[in-house]
CSV table of C-alpha atoms in Angstrom, one decimal:
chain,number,residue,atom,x,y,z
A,1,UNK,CA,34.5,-26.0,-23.8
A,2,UNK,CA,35.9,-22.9,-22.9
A,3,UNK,CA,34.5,-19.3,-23.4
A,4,UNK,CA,34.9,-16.0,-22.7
A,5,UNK,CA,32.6,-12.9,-22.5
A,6,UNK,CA,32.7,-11.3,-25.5
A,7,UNK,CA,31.5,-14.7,-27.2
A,8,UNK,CA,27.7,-14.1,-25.3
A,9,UNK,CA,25.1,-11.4,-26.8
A,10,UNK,CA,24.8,-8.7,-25.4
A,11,UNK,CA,21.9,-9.4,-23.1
A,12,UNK,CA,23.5,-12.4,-22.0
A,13,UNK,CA,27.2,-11.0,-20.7
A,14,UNK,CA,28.1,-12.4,-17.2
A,15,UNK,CA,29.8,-10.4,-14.7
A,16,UNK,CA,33.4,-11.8,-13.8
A,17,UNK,CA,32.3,-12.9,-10.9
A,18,UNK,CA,29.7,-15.2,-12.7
A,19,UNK,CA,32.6,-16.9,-14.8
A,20,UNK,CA,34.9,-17.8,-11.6
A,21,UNK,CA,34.2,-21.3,-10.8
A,22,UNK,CA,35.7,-21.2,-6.9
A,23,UNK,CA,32.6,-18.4,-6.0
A,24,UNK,CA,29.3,-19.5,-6.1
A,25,UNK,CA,26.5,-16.7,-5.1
A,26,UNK,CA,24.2,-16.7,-2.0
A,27,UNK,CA,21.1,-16.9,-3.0
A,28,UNK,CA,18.9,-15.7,-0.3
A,29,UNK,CA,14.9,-15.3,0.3
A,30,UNK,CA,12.9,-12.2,1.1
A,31,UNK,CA,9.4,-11.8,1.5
A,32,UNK,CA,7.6,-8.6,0.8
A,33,UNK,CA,4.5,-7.4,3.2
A,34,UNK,CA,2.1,-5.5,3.5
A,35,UNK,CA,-1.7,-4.4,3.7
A,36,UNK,CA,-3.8,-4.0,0.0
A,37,UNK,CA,-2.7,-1.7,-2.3
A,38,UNK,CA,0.5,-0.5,-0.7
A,39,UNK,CA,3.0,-0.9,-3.2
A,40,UNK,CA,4.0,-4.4,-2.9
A,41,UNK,CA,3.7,-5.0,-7.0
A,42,UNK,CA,5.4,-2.1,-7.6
A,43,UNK,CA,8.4,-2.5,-5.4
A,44,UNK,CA,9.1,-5.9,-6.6
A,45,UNK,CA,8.3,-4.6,-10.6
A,46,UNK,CA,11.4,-1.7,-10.0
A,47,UNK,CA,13.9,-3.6,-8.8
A,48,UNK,CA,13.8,-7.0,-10.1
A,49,UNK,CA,16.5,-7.6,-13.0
A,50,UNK,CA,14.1,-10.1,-14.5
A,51,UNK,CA,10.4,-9.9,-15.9
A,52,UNK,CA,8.4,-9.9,-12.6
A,53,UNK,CA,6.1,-12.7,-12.5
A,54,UNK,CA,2.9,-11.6,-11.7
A,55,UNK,CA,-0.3,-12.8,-10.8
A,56,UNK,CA,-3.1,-10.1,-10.9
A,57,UNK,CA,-6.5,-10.2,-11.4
A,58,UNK,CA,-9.1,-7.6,-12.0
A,59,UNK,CA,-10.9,-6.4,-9.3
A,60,UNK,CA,-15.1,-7.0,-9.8
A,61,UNK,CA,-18.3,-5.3,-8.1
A,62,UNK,CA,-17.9,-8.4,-5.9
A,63,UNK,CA,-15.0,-7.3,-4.0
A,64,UNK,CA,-16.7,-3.9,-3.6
A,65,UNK,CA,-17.6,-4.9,0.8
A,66,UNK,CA,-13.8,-5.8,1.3
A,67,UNK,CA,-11.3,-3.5,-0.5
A,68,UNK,CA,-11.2,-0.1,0.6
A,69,UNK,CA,-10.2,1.9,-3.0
A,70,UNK,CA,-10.6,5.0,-0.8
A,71,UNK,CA,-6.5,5.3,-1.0
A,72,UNK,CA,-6.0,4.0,-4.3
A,73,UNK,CA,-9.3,4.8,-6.8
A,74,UNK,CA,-7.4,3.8,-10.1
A,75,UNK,CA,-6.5,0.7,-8.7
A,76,UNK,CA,-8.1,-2.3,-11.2
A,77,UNK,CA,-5.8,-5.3,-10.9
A,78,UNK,CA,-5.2,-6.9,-7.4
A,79,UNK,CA,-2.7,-9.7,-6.3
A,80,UNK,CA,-3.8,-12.9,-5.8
A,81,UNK,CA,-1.0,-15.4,-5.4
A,82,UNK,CA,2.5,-13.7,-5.1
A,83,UNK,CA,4.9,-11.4,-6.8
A,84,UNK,CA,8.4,-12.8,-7.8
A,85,UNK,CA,11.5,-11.1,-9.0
A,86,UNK,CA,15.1,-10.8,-8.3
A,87,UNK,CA,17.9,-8.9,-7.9
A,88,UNK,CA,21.5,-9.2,-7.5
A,89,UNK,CA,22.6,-6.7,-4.7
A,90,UNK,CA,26.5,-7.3,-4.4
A,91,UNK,CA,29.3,-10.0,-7.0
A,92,UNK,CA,27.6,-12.2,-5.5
A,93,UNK,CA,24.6,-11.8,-3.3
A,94,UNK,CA,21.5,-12.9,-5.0
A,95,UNK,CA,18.0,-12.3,-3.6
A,96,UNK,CA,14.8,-13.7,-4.3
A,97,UNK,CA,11.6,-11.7,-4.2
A,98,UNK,CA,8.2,-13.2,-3.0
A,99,UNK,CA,5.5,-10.5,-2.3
A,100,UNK,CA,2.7,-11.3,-0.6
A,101,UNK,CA,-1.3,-10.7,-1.2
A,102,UNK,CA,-2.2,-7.8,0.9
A,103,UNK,CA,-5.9,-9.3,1.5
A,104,UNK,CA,-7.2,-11.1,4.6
A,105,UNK,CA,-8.6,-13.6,2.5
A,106,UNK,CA,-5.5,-14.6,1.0
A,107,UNK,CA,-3.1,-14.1,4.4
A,108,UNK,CA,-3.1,-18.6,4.3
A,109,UNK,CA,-0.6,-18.6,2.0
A,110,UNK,CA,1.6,-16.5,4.3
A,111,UNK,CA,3.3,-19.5,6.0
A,112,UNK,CA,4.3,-20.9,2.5
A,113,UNK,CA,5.6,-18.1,0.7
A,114,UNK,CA,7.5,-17.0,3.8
A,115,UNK,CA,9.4,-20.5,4.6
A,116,UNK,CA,12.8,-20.2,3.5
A,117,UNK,CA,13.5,-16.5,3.8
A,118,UNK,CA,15.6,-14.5,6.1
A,119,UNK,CA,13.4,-11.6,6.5
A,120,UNK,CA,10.8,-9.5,5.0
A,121,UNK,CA,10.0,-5.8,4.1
A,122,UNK,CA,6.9,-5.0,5.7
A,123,UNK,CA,5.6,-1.8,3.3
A,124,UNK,CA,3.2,0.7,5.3
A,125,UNK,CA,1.2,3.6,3.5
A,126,UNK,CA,0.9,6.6,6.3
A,127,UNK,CA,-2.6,7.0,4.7
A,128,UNK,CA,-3.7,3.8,6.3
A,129,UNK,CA,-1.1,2.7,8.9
A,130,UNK,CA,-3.3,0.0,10.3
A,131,UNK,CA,-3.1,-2.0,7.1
A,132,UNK,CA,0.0,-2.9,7.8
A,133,UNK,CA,-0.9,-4.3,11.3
A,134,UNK,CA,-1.4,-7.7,10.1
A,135,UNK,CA,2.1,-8.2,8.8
A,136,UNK,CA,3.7,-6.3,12.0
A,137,UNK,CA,2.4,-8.8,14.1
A,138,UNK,CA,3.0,-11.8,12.1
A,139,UNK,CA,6.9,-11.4,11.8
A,140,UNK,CA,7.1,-10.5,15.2
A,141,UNK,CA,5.3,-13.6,16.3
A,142,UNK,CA,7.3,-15.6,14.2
A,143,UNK,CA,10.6,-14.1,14.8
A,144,UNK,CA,11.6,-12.9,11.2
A,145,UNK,CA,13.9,-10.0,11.0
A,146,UNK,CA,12.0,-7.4,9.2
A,147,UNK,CA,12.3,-3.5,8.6
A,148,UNK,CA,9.6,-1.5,7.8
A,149,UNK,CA,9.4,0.7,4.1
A,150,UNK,CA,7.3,3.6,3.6
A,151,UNK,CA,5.9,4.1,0.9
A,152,UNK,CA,5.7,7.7,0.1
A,153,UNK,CA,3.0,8.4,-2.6
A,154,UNK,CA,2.9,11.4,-4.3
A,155,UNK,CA,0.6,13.7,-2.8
A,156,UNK,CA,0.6,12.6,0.5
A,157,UNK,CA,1.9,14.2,3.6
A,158,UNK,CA,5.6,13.2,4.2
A,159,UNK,CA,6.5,12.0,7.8
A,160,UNK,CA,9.9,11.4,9.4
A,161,UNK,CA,11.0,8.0,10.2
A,162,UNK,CA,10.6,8.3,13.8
A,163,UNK,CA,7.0,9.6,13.4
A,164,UNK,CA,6.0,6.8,12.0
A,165,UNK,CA,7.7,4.5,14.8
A,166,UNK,CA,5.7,5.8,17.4
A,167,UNK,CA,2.4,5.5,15.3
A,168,UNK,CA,3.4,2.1,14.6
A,169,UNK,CA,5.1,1.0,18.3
A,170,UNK,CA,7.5,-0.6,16.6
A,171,UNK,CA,10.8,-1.7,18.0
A,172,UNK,CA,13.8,0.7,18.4
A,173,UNK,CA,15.9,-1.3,16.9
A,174,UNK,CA,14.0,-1.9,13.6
A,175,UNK,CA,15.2,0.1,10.7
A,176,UNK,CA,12.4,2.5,9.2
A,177,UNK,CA,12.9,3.8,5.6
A,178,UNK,CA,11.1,6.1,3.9
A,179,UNK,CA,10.7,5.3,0.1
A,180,UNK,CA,9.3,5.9,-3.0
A,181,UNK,CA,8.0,1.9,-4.3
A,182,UNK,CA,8.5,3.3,-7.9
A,183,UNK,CA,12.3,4.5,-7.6
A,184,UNK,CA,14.9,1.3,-8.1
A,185,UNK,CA,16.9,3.3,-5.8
A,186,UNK,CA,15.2,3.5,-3.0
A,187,UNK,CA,13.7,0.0,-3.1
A,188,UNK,CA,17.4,-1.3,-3.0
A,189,UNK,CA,18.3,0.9,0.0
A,190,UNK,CA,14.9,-0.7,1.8
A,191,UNK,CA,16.4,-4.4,0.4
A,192,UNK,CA,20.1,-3.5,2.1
A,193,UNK,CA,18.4,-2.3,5.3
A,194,UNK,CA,16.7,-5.6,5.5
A,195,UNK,CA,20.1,-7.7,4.9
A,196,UNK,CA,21.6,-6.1,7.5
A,197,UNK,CA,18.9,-6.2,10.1
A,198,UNK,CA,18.9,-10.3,9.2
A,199,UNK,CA,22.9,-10.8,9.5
A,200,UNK,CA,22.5,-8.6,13.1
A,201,UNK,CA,19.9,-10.9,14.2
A,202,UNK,CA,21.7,-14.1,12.5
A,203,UNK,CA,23.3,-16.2,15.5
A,204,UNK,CA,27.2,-16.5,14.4
């Protein structure tokens, strides 16, 4: 049976790229990184085109001894599984979002969520650079493209790019962005910096 556009409601129009047959779109996995309370939630949450599934719990006295609120005081809900959303970038280039759990206690599930992907977004707060360590390490061990997003909160001191390279020794060649985890703009410049970086380091 045939169709065309106008016959879907409004929330359900396809883009003409959706209706030829001949293109199908690359769907393509990214992980999202970082140390607790950086922003991961939020990133995913601005820039995903469908409801974000979440899976937050509220924080209780017994978690008191192992997350540092010093940062982030109105903090109540924490991330215990993963973060999912998408977004379509380009006609047809889909990705899929998995954030991580920022917690130590949680970093087993690393290995799953990140099979599959072709890179991550490893989200650093300049408050607390050495949160952000952990992930650092992990994708260079690994060999996953990555760039690294700041997170500029409001408030806080705002550093160049290159500032926070040398705090963090990382590579020349990765791309540092500074950005603001709330603004869909900003959050899709981190997500094209991070498609780039993986087709440079793609073998052809």
């Amino acid at each position: 049976m045939d169709f065309a556009v106008s016959d879907l409601p409004d929330e359900e129009v396809l883009a003409p790229w959706q209706l030829d047959q001949e293109r199908a779109p690359i769907a393509t996995k990214v992980v999202v990184a970082g140390g607790f309370g950086v922003g991961k939630t939020t990133f995913v949450g601005s820039v995903s085109e469908i409801t974000p599934l979440r899976t937050e719990a509220l924080m209780t006295r017994a978690s008191e001894d192992t997350d540092d609120l010093s940062a982030t005081p109105d903090k109540v809900t924490t991330t215990v599984a993963m973060d999912f959303g998408r977004v379509t970038l380009d006609d047809d280039l889909v990705l899929y979002l998995f954030g991580t759990p920022g917690q130590e206690r949680f970093w087993f599930m690393w290995d799953d969520l990140v099979r599959g992907a072709i890179g991550a977004v490893v989200m650093a707060d300049t408050r607390r650079l050495t949160d952000c360590f952990a992930a650092l390490d992990y994708f260079e061990s690994c060999g996953l493209p990555y760039v690294v997003a700041v997170n500029h909160f409001e408030g806080t001191t705002r550093y160049e790019a290159e500032d926070v390279r040398d705090a963090l020794t990382v590579p020349a060649d990765v791309p540092i962005v500074i950005m603001d985890a709330r603004e869909r703009f900003t959050v899709v410049e981190s997500l094209l910096a991070l498609v780039t970086r993986a087709l440079e380091k793609t073998p052809a």
